[in-house]
GROMACS .gro file of C-alpha atoms in nm:
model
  417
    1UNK     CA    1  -0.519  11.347  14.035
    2UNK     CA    2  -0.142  11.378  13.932
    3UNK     CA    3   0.042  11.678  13.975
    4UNK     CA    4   0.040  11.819  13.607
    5UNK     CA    5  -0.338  11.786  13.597
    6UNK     CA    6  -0.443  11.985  13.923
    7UNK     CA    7  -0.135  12.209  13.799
    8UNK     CA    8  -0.325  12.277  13.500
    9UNK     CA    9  -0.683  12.250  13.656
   10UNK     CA   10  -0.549  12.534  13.907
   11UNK     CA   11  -0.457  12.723  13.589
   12UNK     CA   12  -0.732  12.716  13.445
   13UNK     CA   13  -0.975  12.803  13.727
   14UNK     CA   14  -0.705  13.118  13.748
   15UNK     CA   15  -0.775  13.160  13.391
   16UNK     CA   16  -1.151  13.160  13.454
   17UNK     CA   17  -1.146  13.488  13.650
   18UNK     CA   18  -0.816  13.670  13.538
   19UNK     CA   19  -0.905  13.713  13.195
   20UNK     CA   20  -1.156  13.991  13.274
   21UNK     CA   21  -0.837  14.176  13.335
   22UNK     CA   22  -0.668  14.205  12.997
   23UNK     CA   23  -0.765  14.483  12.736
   24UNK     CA   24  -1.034  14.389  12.517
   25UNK     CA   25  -0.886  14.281  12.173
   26UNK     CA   26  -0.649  13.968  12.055
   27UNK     CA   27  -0.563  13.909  12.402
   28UNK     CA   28  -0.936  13.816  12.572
   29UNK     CA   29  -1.016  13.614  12.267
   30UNK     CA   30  -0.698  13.372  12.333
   31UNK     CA   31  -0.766  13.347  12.694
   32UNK     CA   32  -1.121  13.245  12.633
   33UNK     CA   33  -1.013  13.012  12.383
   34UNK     CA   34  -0.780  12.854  12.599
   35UNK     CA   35  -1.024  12.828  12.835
   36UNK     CA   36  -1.294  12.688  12.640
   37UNK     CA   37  -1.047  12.397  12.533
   38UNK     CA   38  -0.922  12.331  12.887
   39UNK     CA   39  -1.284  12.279  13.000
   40UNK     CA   40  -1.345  12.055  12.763
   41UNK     CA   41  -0.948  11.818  12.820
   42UNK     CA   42  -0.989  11.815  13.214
   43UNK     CA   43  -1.179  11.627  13.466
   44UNK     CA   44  -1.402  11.833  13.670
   45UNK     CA   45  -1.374  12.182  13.466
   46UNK     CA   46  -1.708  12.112  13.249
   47UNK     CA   47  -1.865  12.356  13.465
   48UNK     CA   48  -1.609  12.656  13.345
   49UNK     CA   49  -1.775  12.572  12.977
   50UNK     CA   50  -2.099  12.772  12.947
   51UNK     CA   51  -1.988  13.091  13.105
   52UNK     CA   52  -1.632  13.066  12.914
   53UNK     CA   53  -1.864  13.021  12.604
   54UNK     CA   54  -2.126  13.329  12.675
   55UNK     CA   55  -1.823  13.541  12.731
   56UNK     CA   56  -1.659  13.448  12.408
   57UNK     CA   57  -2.012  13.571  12.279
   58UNK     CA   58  -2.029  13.851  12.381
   59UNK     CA   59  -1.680  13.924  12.331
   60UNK     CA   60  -1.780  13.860  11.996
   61UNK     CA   61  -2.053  14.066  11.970
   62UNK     CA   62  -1.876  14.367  12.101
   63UNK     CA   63  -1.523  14.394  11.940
   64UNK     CA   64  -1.651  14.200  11.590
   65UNK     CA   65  -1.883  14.453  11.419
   66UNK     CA   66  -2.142  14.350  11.172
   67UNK     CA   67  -1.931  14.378  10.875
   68UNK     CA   68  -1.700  14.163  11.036
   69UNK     CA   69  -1.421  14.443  11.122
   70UNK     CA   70  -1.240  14.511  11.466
   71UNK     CA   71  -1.161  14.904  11.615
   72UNK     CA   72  -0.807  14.860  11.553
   73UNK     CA   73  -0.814  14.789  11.191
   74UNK     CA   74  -0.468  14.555  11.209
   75UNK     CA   75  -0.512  14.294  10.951
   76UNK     CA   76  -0.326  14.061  11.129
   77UNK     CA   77  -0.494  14.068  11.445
   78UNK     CA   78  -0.825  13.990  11.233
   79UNK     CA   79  -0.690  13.676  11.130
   80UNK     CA   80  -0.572  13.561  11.478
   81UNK     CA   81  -0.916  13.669  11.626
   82UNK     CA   82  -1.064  13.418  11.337
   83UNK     CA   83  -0.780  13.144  11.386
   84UNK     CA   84  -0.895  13.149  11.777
   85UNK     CA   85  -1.278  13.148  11.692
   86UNK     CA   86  -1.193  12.843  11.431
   87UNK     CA   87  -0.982  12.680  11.686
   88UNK     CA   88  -1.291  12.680  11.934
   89UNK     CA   89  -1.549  12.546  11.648
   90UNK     CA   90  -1.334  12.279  11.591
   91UNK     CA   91  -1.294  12.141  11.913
   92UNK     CA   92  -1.636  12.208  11.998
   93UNK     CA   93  -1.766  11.977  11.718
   94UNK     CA   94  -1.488  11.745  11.815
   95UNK     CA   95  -1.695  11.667  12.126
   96UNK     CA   96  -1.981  11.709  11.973
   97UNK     CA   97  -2.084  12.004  12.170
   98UNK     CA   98  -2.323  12.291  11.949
   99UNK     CA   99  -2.129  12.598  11.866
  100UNK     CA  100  -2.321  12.898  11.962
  101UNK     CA  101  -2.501  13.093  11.665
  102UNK     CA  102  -2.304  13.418  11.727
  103UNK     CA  103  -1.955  13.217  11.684
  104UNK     CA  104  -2.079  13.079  11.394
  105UNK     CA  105  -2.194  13.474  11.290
  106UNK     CA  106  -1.866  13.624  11.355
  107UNK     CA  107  -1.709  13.342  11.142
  108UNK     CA  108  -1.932  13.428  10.851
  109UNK     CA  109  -1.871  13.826  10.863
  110UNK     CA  110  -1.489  13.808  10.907
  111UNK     CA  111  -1.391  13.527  10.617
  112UNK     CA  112  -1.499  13.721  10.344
  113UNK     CA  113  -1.275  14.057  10.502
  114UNK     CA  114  -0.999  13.827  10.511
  115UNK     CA  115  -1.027  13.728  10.192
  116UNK     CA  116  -0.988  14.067  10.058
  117UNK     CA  117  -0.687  14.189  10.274
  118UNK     CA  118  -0.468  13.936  10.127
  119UNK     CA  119  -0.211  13.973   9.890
  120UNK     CA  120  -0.137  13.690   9.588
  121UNK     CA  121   0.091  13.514   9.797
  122UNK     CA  122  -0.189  13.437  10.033
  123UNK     CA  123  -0.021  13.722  10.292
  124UNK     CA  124  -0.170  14.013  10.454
  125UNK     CA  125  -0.126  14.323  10.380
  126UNK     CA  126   0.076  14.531  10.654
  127UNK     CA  127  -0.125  14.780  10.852
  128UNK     CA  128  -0.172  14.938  11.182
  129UNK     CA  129   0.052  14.730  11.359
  130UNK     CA  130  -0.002  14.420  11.166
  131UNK     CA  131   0.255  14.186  10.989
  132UNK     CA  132   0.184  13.958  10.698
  133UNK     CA  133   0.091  13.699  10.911
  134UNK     CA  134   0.104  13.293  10.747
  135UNK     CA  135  -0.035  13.231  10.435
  136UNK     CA  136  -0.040  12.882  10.563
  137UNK     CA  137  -0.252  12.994  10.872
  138UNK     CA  138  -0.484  13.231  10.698
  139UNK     CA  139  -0.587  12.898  10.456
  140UNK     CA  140  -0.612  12.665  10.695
  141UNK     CA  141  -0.790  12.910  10.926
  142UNK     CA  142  -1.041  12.983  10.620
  143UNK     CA  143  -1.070  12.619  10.560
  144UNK     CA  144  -1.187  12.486  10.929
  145UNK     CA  145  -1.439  12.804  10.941
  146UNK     CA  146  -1.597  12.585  10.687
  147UNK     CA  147  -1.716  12.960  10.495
  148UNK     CA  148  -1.759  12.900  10.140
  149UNK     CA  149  -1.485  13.113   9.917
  150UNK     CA  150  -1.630  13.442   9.762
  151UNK     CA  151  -1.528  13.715   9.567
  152UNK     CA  152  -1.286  13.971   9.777
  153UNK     CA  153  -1.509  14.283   9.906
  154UNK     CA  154  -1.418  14.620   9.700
  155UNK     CA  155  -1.366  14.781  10.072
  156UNK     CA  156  -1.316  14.624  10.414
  157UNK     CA  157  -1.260  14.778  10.722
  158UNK     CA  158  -1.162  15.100  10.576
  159UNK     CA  159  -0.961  14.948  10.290
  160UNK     CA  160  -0.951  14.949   9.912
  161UNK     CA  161  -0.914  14.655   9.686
  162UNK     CA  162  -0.865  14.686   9.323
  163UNK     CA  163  -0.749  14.370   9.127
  164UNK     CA  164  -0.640  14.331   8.744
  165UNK     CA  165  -0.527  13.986   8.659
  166UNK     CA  166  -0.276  13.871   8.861
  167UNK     CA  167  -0.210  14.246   9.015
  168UNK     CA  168  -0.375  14.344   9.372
  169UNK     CA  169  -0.355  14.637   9.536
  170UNK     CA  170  -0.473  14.742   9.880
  171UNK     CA  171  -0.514  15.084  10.028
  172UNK     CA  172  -0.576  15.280  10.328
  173UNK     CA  173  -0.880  15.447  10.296
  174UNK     CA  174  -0.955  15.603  10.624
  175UNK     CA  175  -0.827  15.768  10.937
  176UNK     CA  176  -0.631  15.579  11.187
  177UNK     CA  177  -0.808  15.483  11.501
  178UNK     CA  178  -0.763  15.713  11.785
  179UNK     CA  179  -0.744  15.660  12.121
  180UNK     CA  180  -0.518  15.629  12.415
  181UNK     CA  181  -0.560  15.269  12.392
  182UNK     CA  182  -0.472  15.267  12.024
  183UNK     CA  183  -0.089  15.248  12.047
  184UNK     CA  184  -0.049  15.037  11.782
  185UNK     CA  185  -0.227  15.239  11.457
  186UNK     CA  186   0.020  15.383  11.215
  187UNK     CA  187  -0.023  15.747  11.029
  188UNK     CA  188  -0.105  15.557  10.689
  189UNK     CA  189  -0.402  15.712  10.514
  190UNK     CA  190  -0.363  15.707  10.132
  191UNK     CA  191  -0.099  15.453  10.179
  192UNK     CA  192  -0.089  15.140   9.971
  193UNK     CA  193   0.067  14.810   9.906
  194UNK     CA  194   0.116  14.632   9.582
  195UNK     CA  195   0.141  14.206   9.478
  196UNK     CA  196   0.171  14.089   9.121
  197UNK     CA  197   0.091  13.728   9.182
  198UNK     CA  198   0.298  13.571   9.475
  199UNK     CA  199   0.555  13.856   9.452
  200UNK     CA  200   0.522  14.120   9.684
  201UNK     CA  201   0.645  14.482   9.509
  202UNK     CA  202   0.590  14.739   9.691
  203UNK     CA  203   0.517  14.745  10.070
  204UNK     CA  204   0.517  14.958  10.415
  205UNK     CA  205   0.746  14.919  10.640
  206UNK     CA  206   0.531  14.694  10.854
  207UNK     CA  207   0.562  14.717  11.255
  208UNK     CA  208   0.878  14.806  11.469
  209UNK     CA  209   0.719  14.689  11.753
  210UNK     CA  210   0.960  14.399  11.827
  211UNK     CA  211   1.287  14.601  11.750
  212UNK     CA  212   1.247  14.822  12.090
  213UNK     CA  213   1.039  15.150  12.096
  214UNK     CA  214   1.242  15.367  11.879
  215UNK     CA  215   1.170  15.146  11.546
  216UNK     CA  216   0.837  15.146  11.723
  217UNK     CA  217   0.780  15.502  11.670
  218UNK     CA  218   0.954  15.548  11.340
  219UNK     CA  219   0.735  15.216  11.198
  220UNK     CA  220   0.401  15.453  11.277
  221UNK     CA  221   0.504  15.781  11.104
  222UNK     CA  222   0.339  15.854  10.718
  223UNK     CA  223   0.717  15.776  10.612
  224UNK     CA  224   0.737  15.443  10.653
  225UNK     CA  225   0.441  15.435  10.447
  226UNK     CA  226   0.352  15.432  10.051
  227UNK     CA  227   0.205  15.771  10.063
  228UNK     CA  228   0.309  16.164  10.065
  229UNK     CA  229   0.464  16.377  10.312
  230UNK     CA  230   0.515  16.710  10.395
  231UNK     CA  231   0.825  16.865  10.490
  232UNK     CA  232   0.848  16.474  10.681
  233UNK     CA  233   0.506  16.533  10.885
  234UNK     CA  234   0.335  16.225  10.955
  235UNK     CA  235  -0.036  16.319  10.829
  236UNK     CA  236  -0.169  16.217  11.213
  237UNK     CA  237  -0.002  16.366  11.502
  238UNK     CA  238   0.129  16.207  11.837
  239UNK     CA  239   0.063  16.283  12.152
  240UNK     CA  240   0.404  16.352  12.379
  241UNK     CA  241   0.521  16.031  12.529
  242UNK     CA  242   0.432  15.867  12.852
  243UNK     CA  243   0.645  15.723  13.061
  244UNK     CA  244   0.670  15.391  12.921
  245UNK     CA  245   0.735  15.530  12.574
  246UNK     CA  246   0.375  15.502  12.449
  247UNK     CA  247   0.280  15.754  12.196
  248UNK     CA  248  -0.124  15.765  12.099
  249UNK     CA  249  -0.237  15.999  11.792
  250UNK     CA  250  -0.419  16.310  11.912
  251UNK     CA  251  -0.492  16.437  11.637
  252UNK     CA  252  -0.621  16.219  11.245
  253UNK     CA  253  -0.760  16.346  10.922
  254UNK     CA  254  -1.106  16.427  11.011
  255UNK     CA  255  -1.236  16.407  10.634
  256UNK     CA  256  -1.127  16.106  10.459
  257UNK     CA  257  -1.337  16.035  10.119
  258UNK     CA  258  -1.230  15.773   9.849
  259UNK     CA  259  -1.417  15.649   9.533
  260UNK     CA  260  -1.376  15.361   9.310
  261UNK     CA  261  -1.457  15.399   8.934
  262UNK     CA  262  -1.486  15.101   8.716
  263UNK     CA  263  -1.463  15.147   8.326
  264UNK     CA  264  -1.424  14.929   8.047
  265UNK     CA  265  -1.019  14.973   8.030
  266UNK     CA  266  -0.953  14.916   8.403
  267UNK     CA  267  -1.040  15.040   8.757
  268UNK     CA  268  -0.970  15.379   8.922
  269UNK     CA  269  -0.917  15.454   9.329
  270UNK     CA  270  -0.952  15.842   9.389
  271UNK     CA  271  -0.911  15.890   9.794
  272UNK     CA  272  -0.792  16.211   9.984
  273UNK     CA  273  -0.776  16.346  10.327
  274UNK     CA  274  -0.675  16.681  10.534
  275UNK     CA  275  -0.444  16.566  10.773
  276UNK     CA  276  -0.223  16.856  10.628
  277UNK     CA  277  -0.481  17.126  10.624
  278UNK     CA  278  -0.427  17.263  10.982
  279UNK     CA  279  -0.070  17.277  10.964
  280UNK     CA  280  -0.043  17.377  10.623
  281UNK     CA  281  -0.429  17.456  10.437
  282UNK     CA  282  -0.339  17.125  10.196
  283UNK     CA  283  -0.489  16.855  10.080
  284UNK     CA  284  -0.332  16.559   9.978
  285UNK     CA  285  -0.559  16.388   9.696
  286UNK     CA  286  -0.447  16.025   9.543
  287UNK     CA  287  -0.599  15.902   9.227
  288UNK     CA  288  -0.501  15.509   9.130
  289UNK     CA  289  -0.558  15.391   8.764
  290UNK     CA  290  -0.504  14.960   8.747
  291UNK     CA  291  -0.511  14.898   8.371
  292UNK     CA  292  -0.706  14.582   8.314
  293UNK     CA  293  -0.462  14.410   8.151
  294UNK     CA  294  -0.278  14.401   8.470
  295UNK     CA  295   0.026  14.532   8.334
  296UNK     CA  296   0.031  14.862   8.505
  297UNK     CA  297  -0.035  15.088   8.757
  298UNK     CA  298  -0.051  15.483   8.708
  299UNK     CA  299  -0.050  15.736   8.976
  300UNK     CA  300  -0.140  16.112   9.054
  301UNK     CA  301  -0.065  16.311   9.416
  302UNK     CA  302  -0.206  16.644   9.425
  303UNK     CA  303  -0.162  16.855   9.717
  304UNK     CA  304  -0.390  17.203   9.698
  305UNK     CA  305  -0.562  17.451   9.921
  306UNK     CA  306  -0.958  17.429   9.922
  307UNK     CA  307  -1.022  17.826   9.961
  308UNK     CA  308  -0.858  18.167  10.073
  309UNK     CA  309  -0.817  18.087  10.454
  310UNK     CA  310  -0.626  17.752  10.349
  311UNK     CA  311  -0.386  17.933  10.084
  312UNK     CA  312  -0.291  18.171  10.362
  313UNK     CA  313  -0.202  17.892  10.617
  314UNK     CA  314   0.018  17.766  10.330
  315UNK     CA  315   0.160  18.126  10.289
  316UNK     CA  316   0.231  18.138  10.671
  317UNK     CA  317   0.376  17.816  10.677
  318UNK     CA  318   0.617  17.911  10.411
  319UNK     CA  319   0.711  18.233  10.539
  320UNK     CA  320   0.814  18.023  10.880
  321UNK     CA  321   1.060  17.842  10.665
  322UNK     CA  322   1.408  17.958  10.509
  323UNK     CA  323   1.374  17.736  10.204
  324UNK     CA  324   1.048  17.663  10.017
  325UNK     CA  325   0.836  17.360  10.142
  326UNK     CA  326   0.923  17.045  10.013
  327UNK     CA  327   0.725  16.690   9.977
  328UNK     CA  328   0.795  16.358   9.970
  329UNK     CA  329   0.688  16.062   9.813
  330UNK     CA  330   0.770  15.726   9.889
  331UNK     CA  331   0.741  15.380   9.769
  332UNK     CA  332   0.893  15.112  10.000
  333UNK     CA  333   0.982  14.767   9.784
  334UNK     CA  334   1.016  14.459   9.949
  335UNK     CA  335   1.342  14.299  10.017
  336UNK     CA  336   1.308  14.053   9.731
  337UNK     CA  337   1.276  14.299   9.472
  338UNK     CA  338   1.628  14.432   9.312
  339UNK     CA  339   1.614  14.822   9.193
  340UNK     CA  340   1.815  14.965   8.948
  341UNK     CA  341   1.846  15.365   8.931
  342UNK     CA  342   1.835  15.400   8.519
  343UNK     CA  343   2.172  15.657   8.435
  344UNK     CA  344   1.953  15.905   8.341
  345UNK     CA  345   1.788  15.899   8.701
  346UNK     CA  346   1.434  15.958   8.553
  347UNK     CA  347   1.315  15.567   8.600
  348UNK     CA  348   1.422  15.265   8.798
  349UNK     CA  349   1.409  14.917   8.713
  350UNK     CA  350   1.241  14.620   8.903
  351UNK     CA  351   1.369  14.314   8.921
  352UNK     CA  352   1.088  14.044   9.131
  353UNK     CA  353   1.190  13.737   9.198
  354UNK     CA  354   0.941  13.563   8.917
  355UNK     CA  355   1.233  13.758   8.698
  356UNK     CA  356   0.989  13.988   8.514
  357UNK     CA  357   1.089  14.360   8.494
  358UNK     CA  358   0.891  14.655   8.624
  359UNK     CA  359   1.012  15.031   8.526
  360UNK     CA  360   0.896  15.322   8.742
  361UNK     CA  361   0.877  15.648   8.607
  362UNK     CA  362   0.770  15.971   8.733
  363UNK     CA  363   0.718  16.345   8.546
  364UNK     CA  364   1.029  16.564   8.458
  365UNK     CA  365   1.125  16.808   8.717
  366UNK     CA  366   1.072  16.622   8.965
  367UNK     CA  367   1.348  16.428   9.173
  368UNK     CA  368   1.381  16.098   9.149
  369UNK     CA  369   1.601  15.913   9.418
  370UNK     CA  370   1.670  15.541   9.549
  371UNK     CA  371   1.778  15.506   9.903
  372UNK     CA  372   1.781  15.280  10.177
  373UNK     CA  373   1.480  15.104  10.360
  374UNK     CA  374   1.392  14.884  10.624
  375UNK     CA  375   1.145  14.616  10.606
  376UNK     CA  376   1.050  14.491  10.952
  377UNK     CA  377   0.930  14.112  10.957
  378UNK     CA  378   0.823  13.890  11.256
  379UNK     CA  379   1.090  13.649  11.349
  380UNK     CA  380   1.406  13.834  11.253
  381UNK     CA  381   1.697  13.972  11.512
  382UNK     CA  382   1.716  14.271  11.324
  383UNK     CA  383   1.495  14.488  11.069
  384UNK     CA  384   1.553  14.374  10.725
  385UNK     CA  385   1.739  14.625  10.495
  386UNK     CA  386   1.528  14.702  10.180
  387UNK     CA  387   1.506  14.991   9.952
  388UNK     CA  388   1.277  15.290   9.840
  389UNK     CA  389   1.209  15.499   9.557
  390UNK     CA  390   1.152  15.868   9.691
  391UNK     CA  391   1.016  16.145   9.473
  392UNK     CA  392   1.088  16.498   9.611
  393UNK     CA  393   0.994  16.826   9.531
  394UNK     CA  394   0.883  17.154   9.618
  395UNK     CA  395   0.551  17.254   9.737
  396UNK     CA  396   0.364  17.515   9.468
  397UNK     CA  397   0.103  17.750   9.609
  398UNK     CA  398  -0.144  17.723   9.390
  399UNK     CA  399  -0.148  17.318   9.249
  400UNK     CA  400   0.093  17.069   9.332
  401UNK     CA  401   0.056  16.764   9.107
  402UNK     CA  402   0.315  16.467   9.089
  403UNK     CA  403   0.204  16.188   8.822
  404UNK     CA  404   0.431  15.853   8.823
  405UNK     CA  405   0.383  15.513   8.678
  406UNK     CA  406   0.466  15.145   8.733
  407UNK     CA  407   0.471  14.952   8.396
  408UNK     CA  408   0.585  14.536   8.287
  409UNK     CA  409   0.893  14.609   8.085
  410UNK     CA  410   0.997  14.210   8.083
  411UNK     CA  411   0.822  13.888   8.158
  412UNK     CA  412   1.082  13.612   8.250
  413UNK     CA  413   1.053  13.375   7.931
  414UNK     CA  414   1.111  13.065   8.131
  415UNK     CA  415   0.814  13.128   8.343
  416UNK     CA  416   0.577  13.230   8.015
  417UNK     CA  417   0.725  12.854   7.872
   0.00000   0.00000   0.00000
């Protein structure tokens, strides 16, 4: 035996034991894939096959649920889970070795999730830690699990789909997980994202976890979301920091409810959550209207108390403060889109990349602003700089009700010829 091979045949009997050792999640399932492989390339590790293979199972078993979703609800670690799992298939039938049923399971219960948590472009959309990922992966991924193509799920793992023509848009729909193992989830219920086709409009920030623990932090918090705010409270709370920086939520909306209403003229998404009502007796309640001719998207945030004990929380709260309460609304746009603040600062312009025009409006008396944004992406030095429209305004104590719009002013006439 040459050096490289009992080099990597030392390896991998290391690899045999150590991998017990890392958290469960992404992590486990690319050690065991690795080792799977390795047993079946070297001389003498055919041995390290079965057990590697009952431990992928039951790896399976426990961190893949039955509707094909994982505890930490990142998109993007769903599809390396499933490019890992597709990996091992393949080289399993390669040497014409049976793949066990629950593989095989898993496969069938995450394609379709997949499926449904992708943008136009063929990207993911950015959640709980989670970056776009490859739409180049994420195909060929789909295409080796052999899983015939269905229609994307109306929910997965605590998501919302709607879809009108060539517009998708995908929402948070639940509470972020929580945990002291959960470092990763991000304070985004209510949040969404938006594609029209294989442009990308309006995004989250996406993960700061690569630009040092400061962008970290800031990526988590409801303002680097698509979603409202309050006085710049995330809608989960942190926990103080450890010592390595770490910050786990301690607190998440503990009543989350969303709906879905299809009609003839389009779909509505009506979702809410208290993650405001102990520190201020609100609710924040999101309804989502997607026209069916794909043309539009109109919105409505409404922040109220649910009975006398809320309204005097909010009455406390505003009695701490100098000035009256104020909320924010924001809607991150990806780097390739160009704004344009109208002159009469009630709309701004859209400019995608296709070269259609999108105009977003919101209702007078409210305050319409476009500053900067950040747009982190996998690969980069540095965050990318992007913008966002922010709507601000102050807090009423009875109803607070913000209705804005999104609306195709332009299509580019070279790409209708």
């Amino acid at each position: 035996m040459c050096i490289r091979d009992r080099s990597m045949a030392l390896q991998t009997r290391l690899l045999s034991t150590s991998w017990r050792h890392l958290p469960p999640g992404r992590g486990r399932f690319e050690a065991l894939a690795g080792l799977i492989c390795a047993a079946q390339c070297l001389a003498g590790m055919q041995s390290i096959l079965p057990p590697a293979l009952m431990a992928l199972v039951k790896e399976c078993q426990e961190q893949i649920d039955v509707h094909g979703t994982i505890a930490s609800r990142n998109p993007e670690e769903l599809l390396d889970i499933f490019s890992l799992l597709t990996w091992v298939k393949q080289s399993l039938e390669l040497t014409h070795a049976p793949a066990p049923e629950a593989l095989m399971n898993s496969l069938a219960r995450v394609a379709p999730v997949l499926r449904s948590l992708r943008h136009g472009d063929g990207t993911l959309a950015r959640f709980h830690g989670g970056g776009q990922g490859s739409e180049y992966v994420l195909d060929q991924a789909l295409a080796i699990s052999g899983i015939r193509a269905s229609a994307p799920q109306a929910s997965a793992m605590g998501f919302a789909r709607l879809t009108a023509g060539a517009t998708a848009l995908i929402a948070d729909v639940a509470a972020p997980p929580l945990g002291q193992g959960r470092f990763t989830s991000h304070a985004s219920t209510c949040a969404f994202e938006l594609s029209v086709g294989r442009s990308r409009v309006i995004v989250n920030c996406g993960s700061g976890l690569q630009f040092g623990k400061d962008w970290h932090q800031a990526s988590r918090t409801t303002a680097s979301h698509v979603t409202l705010a309050i006085e710049g409270l995330s809608s989960s709370r942190f926990a103080a920091p450890r010592r390595n920086g770490d910050r786990h939520f301690i607190e998440t909306p503990s009543l989350v409810t969303v709906e879905k209403i299809q009609a003839v003229d389009g779909v509505r998404l009506q979702m809410n959550h208290n993650g405001y009502q102990k520190s201020h007796g609100l609710i924040h309640a999101r309804t989502l209207d997607l026209p069916v001719d794909s043309k539009g998207l109109v919105g409505e945030d409404e922040l109220y108390a649910l009975d006398e004990s809320d309204l005097r929380l909010l009455q406390a709260a505003q009695a701490k403060s100098d000035l009256p309460l104020h909320f924010s609304i924001r809607f991150h746009l990806h780097p390739e889109v160009t704004p344009n603040l109208e002159t009469d600062s009630a709309s701004v312009s859209l400019t995608l990349s296709t070269g259609d025009i999108w105009v977003f409006r919101c209702q007078p008396g409210i305050e319409l602003a476009l500053d900067d944004s950040i747009y982190f992406e996998d690969g980069r030095q540095f965050p990318h700089p992007s913008k966002q429209i922010v709507l601000t305004g102050v807090i009423k104590e009875i109803t607070t009700r913000v209705r804005w719009s999104l609306a195709k002013a332009r299509e580019n006439p070279q790409k209708a010829s």
